[in-house]
Each structure stands twice: as C-alpha cells, then as structure tokens.
Coordinates of C-alpha atoms in Angstrom, one line a residue:
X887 CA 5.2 18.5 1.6
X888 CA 7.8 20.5 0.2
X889 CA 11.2 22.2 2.0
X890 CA 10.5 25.9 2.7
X891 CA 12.8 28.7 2.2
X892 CA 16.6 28.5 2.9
X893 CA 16.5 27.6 6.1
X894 CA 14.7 24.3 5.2
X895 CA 16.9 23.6 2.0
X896 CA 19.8 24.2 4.3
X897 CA 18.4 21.8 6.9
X898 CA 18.1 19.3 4.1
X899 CA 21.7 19.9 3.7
X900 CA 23.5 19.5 6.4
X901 CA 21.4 16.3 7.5
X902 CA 19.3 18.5 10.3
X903 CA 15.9 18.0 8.9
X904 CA 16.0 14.7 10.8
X905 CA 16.6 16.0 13.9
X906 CA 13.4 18.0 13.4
X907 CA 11.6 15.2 12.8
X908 CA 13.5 13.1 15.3
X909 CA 11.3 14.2 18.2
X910 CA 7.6 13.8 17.0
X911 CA 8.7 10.2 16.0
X912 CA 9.8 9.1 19.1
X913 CA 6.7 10.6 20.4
X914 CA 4.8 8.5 18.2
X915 CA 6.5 5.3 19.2
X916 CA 5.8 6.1 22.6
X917 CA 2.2 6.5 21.7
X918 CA 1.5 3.2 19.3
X919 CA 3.5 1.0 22.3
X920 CA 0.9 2.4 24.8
X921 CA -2.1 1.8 22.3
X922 CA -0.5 -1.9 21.3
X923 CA -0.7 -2.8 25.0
X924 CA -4.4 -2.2 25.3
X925 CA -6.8 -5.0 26.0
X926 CA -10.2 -5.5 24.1
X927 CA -12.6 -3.3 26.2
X928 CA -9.9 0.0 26.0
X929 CA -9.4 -0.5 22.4
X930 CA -13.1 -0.8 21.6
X931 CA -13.5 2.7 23.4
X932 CA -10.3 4.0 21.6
X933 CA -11.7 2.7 18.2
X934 CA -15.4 4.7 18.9
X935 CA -13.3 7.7 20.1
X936 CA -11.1 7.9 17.1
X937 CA -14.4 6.8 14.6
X938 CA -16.8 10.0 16.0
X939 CA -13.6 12.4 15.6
X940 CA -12.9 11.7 12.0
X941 CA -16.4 11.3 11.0
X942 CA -17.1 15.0 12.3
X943 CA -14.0 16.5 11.2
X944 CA -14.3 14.5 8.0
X945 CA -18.0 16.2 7.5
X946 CA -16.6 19.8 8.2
X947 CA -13.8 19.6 6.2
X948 CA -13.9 17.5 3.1
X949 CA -16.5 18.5 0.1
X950 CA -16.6 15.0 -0.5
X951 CA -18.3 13.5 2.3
X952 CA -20.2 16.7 3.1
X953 CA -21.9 16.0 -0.3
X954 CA -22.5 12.3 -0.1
X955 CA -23.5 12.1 3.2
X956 CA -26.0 15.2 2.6
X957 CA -27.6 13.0 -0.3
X958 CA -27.7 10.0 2.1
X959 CA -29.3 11.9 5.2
X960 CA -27.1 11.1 7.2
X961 CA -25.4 13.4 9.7
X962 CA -22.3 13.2 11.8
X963 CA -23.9 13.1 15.4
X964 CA -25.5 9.7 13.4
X965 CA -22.4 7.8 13.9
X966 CA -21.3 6.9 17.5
X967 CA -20.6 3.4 17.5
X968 CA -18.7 1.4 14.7
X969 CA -22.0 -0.6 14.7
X970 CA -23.5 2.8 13.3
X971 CA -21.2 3.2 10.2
X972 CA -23.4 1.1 7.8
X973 CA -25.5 4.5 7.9
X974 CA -22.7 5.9 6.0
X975 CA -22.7 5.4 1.9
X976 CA -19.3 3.6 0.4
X977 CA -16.9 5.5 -0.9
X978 CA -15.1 4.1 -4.4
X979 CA -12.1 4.9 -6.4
X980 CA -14.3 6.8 -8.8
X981 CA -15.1 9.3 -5.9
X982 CA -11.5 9.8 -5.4
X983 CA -10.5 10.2 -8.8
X984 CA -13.1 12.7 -10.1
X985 CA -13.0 14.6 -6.6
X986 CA -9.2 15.0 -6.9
X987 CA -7.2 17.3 -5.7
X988 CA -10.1 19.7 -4.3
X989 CA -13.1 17.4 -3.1
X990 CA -11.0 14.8 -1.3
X991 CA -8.1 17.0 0.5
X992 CA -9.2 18.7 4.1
X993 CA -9.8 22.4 3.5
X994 CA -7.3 22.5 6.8
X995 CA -4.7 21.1 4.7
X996 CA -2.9 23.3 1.5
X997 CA -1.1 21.5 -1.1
X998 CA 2.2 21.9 0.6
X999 CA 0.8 21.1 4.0
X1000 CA 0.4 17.1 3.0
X1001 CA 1.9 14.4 1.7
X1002 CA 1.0 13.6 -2.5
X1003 CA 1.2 9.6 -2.9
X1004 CA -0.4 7.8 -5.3
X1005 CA -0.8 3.4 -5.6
X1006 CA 1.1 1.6 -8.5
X1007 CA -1.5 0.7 -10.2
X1008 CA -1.0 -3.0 -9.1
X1009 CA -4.6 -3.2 -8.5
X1010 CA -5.2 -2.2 -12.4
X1011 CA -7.1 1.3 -11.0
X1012 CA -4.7 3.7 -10.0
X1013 CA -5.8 6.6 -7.6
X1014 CA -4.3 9.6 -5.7
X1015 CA -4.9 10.5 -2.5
X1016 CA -3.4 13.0 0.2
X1017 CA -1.5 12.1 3.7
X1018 CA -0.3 14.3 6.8
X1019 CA 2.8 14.4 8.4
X1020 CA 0.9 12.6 11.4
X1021 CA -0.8 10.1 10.2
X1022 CA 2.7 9.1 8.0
X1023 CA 4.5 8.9 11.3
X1024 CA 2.3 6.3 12.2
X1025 CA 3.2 4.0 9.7
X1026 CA 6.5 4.5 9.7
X1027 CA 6.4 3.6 13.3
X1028 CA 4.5 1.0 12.4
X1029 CA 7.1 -0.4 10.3
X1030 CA 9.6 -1.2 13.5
X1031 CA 9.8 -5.3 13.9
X1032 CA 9.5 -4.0 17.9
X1033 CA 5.3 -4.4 17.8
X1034 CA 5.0 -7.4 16.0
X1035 CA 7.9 -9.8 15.3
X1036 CA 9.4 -8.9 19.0
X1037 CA 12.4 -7.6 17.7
X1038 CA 14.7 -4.9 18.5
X1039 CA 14.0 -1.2 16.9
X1040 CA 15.9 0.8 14.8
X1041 CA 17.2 3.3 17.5
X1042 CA 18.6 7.0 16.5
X1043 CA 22.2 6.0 16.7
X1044 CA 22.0 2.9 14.6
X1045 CA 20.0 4.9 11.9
X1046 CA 23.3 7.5 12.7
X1047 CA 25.7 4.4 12.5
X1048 CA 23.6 2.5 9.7
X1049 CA 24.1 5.8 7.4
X1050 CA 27.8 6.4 8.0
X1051 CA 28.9 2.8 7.4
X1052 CA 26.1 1.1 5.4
X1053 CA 27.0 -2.2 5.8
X1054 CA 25.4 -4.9 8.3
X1055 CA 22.3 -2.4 9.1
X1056 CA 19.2 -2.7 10.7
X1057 CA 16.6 -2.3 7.7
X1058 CA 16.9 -1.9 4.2
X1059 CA 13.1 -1.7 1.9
X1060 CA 12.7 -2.9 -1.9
X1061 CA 10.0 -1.0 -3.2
X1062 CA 9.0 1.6 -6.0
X1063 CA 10.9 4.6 -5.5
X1064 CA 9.3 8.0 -6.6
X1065 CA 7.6 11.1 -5.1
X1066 CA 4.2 9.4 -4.6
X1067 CA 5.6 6.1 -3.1
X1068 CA 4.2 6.1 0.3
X1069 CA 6.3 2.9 1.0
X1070 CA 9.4 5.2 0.3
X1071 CA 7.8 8.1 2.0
X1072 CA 10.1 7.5 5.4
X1073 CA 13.5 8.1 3.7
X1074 CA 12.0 11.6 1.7
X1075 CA 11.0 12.4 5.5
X1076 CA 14.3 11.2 7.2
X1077 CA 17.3 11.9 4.4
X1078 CA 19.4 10.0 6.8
X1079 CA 17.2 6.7 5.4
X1080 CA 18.0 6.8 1.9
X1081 CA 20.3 4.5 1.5
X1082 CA 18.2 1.8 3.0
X1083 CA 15.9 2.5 0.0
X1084 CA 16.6 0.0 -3.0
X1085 CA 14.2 0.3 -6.5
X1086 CA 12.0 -2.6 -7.0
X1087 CA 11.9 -1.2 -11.1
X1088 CA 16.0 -2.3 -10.9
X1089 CA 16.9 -6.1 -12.0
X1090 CA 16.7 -8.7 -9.7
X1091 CA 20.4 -9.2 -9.9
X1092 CA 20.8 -5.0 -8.0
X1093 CA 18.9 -6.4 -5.2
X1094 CA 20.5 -9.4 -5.1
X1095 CA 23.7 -7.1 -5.0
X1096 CA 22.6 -4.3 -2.5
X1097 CA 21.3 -7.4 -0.2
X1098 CA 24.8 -9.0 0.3
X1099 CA 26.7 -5.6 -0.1
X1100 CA 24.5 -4.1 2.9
X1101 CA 23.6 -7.1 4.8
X1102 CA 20.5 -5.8 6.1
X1103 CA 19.1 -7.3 9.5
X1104 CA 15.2 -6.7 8.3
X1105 CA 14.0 -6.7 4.9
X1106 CA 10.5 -4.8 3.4
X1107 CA 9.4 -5.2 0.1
X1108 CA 6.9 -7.1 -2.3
X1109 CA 5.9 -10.6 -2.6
X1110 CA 6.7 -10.2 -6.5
X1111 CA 10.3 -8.9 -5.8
X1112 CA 11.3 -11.8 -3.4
X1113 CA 10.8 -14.0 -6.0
X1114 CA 12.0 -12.6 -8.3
X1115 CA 15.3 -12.3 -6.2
X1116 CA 15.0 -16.2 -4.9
X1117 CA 14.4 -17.2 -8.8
X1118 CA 17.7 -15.0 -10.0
X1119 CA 19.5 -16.9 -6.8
X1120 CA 18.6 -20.3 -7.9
X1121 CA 18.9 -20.2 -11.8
X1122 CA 22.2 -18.2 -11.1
X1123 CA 23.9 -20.2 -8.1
X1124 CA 24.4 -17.0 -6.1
X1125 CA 24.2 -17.2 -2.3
X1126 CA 21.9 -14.3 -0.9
X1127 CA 22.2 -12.8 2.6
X1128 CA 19.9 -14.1 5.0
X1129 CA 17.9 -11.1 6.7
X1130 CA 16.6 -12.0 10.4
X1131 CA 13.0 -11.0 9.5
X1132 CA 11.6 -10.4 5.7
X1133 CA 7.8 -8.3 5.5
X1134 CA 6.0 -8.3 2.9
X1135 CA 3.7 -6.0 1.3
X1136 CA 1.1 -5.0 -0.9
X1137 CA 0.5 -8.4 -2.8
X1138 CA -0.4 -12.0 -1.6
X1139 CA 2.5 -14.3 -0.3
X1140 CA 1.1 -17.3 -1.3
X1141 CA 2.3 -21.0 -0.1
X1142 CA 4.8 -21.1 -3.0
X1143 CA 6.1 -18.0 -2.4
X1144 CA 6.8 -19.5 1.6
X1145 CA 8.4 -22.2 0.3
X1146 CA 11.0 -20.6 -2.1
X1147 CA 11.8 -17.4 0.0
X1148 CA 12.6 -20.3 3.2
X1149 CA 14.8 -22.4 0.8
X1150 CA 16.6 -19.2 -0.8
X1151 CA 16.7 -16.9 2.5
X1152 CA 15.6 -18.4 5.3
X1153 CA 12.4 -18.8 7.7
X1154 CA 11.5 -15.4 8.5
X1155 CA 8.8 -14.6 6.5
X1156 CA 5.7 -12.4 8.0
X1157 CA 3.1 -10.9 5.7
X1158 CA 1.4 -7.6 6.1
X1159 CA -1.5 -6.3 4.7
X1160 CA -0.7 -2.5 3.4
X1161 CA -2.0 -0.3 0.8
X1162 CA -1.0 3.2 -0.2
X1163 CA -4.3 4.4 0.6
X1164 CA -4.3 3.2 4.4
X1165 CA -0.4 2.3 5.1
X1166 CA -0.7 -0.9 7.2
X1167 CA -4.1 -2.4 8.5
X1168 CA -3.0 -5.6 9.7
X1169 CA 0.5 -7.8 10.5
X1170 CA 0.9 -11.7 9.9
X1171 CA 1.6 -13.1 13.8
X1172 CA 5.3 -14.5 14.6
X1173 CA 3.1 -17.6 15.3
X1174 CA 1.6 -17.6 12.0
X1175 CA -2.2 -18.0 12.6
X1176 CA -3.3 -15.2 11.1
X1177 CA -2.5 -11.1 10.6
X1178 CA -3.6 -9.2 13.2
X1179 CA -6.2 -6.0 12.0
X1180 CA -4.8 -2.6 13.8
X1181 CA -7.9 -2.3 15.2
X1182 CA -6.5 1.3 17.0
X1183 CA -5.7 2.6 13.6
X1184 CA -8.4 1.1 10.9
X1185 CA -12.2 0.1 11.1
X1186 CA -12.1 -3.2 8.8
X1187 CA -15.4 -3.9 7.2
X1188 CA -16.0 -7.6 5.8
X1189 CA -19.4 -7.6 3.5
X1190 CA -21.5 -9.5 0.8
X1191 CA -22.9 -8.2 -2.3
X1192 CA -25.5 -6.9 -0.3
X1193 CA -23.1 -5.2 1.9
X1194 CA -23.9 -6.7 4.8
X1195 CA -21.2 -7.5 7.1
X1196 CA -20.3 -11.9 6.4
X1197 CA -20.1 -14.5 9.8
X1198 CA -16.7 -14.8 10.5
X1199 CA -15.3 -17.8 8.6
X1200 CA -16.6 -16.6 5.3
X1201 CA -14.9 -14.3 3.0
X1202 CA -16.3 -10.7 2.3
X1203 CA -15.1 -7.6 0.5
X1204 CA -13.0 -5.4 2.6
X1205 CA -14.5 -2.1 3.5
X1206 CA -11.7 0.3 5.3
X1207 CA -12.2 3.4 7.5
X1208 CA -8.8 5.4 8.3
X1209 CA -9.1 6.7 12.0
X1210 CA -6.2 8.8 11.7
X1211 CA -5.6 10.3 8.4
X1212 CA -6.8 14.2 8.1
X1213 CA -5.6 15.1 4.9
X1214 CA -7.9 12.8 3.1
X1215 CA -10.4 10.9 5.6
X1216 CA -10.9 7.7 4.2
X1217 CA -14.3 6.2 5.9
X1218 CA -15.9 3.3 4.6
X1219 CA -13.5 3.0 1.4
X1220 CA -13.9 -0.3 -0.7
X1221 CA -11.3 0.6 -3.7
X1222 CA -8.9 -1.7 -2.2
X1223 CA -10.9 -4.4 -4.2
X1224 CA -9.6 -7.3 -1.3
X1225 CA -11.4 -10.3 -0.3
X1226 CA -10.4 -11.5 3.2
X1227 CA -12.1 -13.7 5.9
X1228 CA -11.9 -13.3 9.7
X1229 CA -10.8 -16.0 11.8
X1230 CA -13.2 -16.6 15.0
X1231 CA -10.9 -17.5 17.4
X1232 CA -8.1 -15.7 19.3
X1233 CA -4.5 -15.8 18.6
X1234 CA -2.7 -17.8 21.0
X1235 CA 0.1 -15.1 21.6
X1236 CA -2.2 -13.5 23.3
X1237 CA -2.6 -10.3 21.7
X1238 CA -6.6 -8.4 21.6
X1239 CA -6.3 -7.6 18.2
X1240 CA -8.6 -9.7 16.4
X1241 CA -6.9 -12.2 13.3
X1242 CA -7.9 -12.1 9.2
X1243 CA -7.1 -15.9 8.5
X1244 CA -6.8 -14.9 4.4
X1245 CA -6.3 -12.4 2.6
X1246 CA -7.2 -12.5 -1.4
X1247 CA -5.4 -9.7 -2.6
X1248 CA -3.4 -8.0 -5.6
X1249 CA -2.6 -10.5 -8.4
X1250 CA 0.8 -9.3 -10.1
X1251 CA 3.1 -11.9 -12.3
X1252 CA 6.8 -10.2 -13.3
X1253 CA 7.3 -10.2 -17.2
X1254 CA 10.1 -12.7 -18.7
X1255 CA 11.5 -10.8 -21.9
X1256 CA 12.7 -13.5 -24.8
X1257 CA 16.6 -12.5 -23.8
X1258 CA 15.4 -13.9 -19.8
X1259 CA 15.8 -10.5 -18.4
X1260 CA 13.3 -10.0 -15.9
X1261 CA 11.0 -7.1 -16.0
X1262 CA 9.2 -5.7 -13.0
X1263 CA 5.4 -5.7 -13.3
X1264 CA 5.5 -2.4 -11.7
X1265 CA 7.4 -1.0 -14.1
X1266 CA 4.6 -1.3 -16.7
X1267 CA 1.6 -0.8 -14.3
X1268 CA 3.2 2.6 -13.4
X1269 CA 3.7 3.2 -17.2
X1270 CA 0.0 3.5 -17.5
X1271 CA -1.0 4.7 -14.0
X1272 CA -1.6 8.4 -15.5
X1273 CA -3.2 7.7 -19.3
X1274 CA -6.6 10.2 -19.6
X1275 CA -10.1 8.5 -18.5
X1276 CA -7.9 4.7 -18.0
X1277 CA -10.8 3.3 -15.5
X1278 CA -8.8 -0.1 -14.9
X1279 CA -6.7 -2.5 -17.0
X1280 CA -4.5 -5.8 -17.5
X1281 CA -1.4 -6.6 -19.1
X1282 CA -1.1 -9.9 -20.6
X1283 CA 1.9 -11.5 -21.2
X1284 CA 0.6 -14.4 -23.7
X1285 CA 3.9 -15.9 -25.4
X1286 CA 7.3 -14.4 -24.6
X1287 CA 7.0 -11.6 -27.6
X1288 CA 3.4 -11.1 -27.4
X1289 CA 1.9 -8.7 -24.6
X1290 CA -1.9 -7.8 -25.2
X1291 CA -3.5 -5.2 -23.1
X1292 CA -7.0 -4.9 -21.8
X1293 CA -8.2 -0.9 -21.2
X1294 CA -11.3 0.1 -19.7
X1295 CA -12.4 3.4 -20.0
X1296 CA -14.4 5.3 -17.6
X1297 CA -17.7 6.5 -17.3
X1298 CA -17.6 10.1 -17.3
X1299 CA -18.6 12.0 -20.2
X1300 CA -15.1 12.9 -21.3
X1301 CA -14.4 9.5 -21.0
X1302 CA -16.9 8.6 -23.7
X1303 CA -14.6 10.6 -26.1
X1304 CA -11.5 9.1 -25.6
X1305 CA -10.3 6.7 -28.2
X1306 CA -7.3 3.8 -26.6
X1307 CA -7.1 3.1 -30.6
X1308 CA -3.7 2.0 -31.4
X1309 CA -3.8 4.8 -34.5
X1310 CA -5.0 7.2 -31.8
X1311 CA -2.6 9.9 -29.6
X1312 CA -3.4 8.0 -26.2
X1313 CA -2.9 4.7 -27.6
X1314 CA 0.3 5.5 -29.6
X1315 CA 1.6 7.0 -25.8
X1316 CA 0.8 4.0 -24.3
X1317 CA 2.2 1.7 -27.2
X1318 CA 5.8 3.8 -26.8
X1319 CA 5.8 3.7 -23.1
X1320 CA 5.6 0.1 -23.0
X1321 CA 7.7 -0.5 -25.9
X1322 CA 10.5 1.4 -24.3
X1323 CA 10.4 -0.7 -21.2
X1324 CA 10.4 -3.9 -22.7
X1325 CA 13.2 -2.8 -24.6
X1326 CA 11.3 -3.3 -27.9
X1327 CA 11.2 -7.3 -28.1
X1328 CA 7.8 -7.7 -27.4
X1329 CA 4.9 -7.2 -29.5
X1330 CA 2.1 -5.1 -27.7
X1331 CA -1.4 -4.7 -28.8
X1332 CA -4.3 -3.0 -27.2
X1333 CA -7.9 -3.7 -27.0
X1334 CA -10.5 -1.6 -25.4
X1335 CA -12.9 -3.5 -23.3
X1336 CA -15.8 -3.0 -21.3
X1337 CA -14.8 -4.8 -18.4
X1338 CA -12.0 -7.1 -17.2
X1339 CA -12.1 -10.8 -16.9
X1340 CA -11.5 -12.3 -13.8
X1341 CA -9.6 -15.7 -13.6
X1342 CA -11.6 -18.7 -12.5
X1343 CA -11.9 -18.8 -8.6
X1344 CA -11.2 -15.3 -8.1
X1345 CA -13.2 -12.6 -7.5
X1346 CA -10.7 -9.9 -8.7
X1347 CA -8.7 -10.0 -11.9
X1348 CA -5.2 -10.2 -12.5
X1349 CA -3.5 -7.3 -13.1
X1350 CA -0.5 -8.6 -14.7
X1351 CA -0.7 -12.2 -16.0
X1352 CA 2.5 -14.0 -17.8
X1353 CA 1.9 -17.2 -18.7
X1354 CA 5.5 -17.7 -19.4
X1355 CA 6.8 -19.2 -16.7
X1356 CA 10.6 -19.7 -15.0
X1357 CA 9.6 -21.2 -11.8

C-alpha cells in the first residue's frame, strides 16, 4: 500500500499516520481477545463460518481458484464443514508463481490497495503473494506477548514513550528489513515502530549492540540470528541484555539452540510457527508442551503422500488454509514444505486450541567467511530470491573458501531455455551477487540440478548447509 497524495505524505510526516491506524488496531485487539477466549464448540463454529466465507469470496474473486476448482468440479456451496475441504485440489508454489500478480490477487483489491511481501527464500523456493490491511492487523496483534506468554501489551503511550526515548522499551524485532518483509510490515504501517526494527543482514556484533543499547523487554527474530548473537557473546566475552521473553520465527529452535540462548540470555524462549505466506499459525505454550494452532485464524491440514489426513502422533505434511486474508486467499496451500505432528492430548494450561508437538521446518546454517566474520544465510538466499525460472536451490558451504550451489530450474517452457551456466548472463548475475556478499573470499560454483538432495532423516532439504562449524 502506498501513501496517497499530500495529505498522506504529510501524515507520514508529522507522525499522524499512526493515529489513523491507531483505531482499527485496538479494534482488532479487542476482537482476537474475544476470539482467544472461546471454548472448543464456539471456535469450531467460528472456524466453519470463516472457512464458507473465504471459500465463496475466494471463488468470486480470484482467477486462480475459480479455474482450479472449475477443473476439479467442485463448487463453493461444496464446502461447509472443514471435513469438506479435501474436495478442494492443493494449491503449490508453482500456482502462485506463474499466477502472479493477476491470477492470485482479489479483483476487489488494486495494486495499491494491498500489501506486496514476499518470503526470503529460506525455504530454497521463493514466492510472492499479496496481503490486506486487515488481515496484517491481525498479525501484528498477534504479535503482543498479552495472548500467549501472559504478559503485558505494548499500550499506545509506551509505543509514544518507547519512540521518544528508545531505551529500556517494550519490543524490539531482528528480522530482514525490506519492502516485502511481512515480519517488518508493522513498523512501515506504524512509523512510530521503526526504531524497534533491527536488520538480521547486519553482523551479529549490531545486534548484539542495539540489544544492550535499547534494552528491549521482548525480543522477535530468527532461530539463526539468536545464535548467531549467543555464539558472537561467547567467543567475544560480551554480556548481552537479558529480554523477559525471546519469540522465535520462521525456522526450527532446536534443543541446542534452547540450551545456548538459556546460558547466553536467559530462560524465556517460546517458539512460533510463522511464514510470510500466513503470518502466525501457531505459538509454543508458556508451559512448553507444544504450540498451539490458531485454530480462529488458520485451517491446519496434516497429510501422507496420499493426502490423507495422518492419526495424531504421526507426522504429516502441513496443508494451510488462511481464513482471513482477502487479498490472496490461501486455501489448502502446501508450499510451506513443513512436516509437523499433532499432539493428542490437551494442554494442561487449559486453553481449546489444540497442540502441534513438532514442527520440522526451514533448515538454514549462517556462513563463516575464512576472516570469522559471520554472514547471514539470508543475505545470500535473498541474493537469489528473484533470478529468472530459479524453481528451488541450496547453498553449500563445503570448506571455508569453497561455496557450491545447487539450482533447479522450473518447468515451464521458458524455463527450458534458460541456461544457470557459469559462462551464461544469469549465472554470471548470480556468481557477482554472491561474490559481493561474501566479500570475494570464497570460491562459488554453480551446478544445475534436477532436484535437491535432502539430508538423511529429513524430508525437506537444507537450504543453506555449512559444514564449517564455530559452535
């Protein structure tokens, strides 16, 4: 969405464009804490409500699914019950990319009217999608420690205080930091948030910097940036504020990563499971047995090969339906490429929403350079995220000087064309893109592939894989 005229550029200004937002936000948190306090039987109706309103609207508005769900005979008055949405044919990355911008935005929706964002590329596939103002407000309300750590929220006048002082404030995020970031998307909404934003592309050492300079009470960001920050803190002896609660996002926080964020800043670590395509789907529990699926906002699908849907206790693909978003209806979506398995029982907190015990998720290793410097993997899966007919790819950091990377291409007929030849103009863009970023002391080769391998005991692969390790 883009400022309109001189009245919005002078909103933007003099710091009014929050107060225009101000109002529909606090709606929205009024709205999520009613829909967070619903037991099982009212969010099951809520669910079927929101499921037959986005399937419809979905049908009339979007080329894509009026196509597909043509060719599948199936219509919307099909759908009534979540039960019913195995009618409904998958939709894949592939059907996002070749139906972008047209196919996959609402007709309701003009360019300016939405949001732009687009993943990282941290799942090796990266894709662009479309969000309203709406359904972005619900993530960002989403994002208050109120509705799951039981914490307090980031009122009006602390965001007021927080931006005229900057020091000891309420939230402060770590993530990547451009105009299709839909982590970042709150402080290009609210100006007044800026400075809570920090670059995950910057060295460990600024974030080490901004967290003791600002002292932030809660802390977002990426599994791969906290260590990175509790590795620089170790090797270098510096202390590291302590924030109250630390949520992370987008990859897995696996055991090790536990143990080395609770040595370097303390015990309180919740996961969340996020995407760009979605925002959040579920939250890690206070009590830690489990992350509870927002069963209000997304329909979570866990199936086999077959696609049928697995018993609870055994891991399936996740399959995601967005009950909210308009400007690009996601319903039965598998590009997420996640494994995850559903816990049977309830959570003892007490809360309806039911638990994912795991999560296998996005595989990303940072990149040691042969000076030590530590380089993002973002920073190189961003590098690549818009290269011509790339289907999916991995970056493999063999020796400390030696990077090779894997490229698929994709299917369509242009595709066929297109040469990822080191000699070639794509490959030679690629080559210098990643040269530049790792400042030239690394030899990078390329080699076109017709699939990725996945590591043993995984059923996705890596995206970025060092096998030069510091930890």
């Amino acid at each position: 969405m883009k400022t309109k005229g001189i009245g919005g550029r002078l909103l933007k200004l003099t710091g009014l464009d929050n107060a225009v937002h101000a109002v529909p936000y606090a709606r929205c948190l009024r709205r999520i804490n009613g829909l967070m306090q619903l037991d099982e039987r009212q969010l099951r109706q809520f669910q079927q409500q929101r499921l037959r309103t986005i399937v419809r609207y979905a049908y009339d508005n979007v080329e894509l699914y009026r196509r597909k769900w043509r060719q599948a005979g199936v219509h919307p008055d099909d759908i009534q019950i979540a039960e019913d949405l195995k009618r409904l044919p998958i939709i894949t990355k592939d059907d996002l990319r070749e139906g972008f911008p047209d196919d996959i935005r609402s007709r309701e929706f003009r360019r300016d009217d939405c949001f732009m964002v687009g993943t990282s590329g941290s799942t090796g596939t990266p894709v662009r999608t479309f969000v309203d103002l709406d359904k972005a407000m619900v993530d960002f309300s989403l994002s208050e420690p109120r509705y799951m750590a039981d914490l307090p929220p980031v009122t009006v006048p602390r965001m007021v205080r927080d931006w005229l002082i900057r020091r000891n404030i309420r939230f402060m995020s770590i993530f990547v930091d451009n105009e299709l970031a839909y982590e970042t998307l709150y402080a290009r909404v609210f100006s007044m948030m800026r400075h809570t934003v920090v670059d995950c592309l910057q060295p460990p050492s600024v974030h080490i910097a901004q967290l003791n300079a600002k002292k932030p009470r809660y802390l977002h960001t990426y599994a791969s940036v906290l260590r990175n920050v509790c590795i620089a803190a170790r090797e270098g002896g510096v202390q590291v504020h302590r924030p109250e609660l630390i949520f992370t996002t987008g990859e897995v926080a696996d055991p090790h990563l536990r143990a080395l964020v609770n040595e370097t800043l303390g015990p309180g670590l919740l996961d969340s499971y996020a995407s760009v395509e979605f925002g959040f789907i579920a939250c890690e529990c206070p009590r830690h047995e489990g992350l509870h699926v927002f069963t209000w906002k997304v329909l979570v699908e866990l199936l086999d090969e077959e696609g049928r849907e697995v018993p609870d206790g055994q891991a399936g693909r996740v399959v995601v339906t967005d009950l909210f978003n308009r400007a690009t209806p996601l319903i039965r979506y598998n590009g997420l490429g996640d494994y995850a398995i559903r816990k049977d029982l309830p959570c003892s907190c007490g809360r309806p929403l039911p638990l994912l015990a795991r999560v296998e998720g996005r595989m990303v290793d940072s990149v040691i350079l042969p000076n030590g410097q530590t380089v993002h993997p973002y920073s190189l899966t961003l590098a690549l995220e818009d290269v011509p007919h790339l289907h999916k790819f991995q970056i493999r950091q063999e020796r400390s000087d030696y990077i090779r990377v894997l490229l698929v291409k994709d299917r369509t007929q242009e595709g066929r064309t297109v040469s990822f030849s080191p000699g070639g103009a794509v490959g030679q863009s690629i080559l210098g893109r990643l040269r530049t970023i790792l400042k030239n002391q690394v030899k990078v080769e390329l080699e076109t592939m017709e699939d990725i391998p996945k590591s043993p005991g995984h059923r996705k692969h890596a995206t970025v894989v060092s096998l030069v390790r510091r930890d």
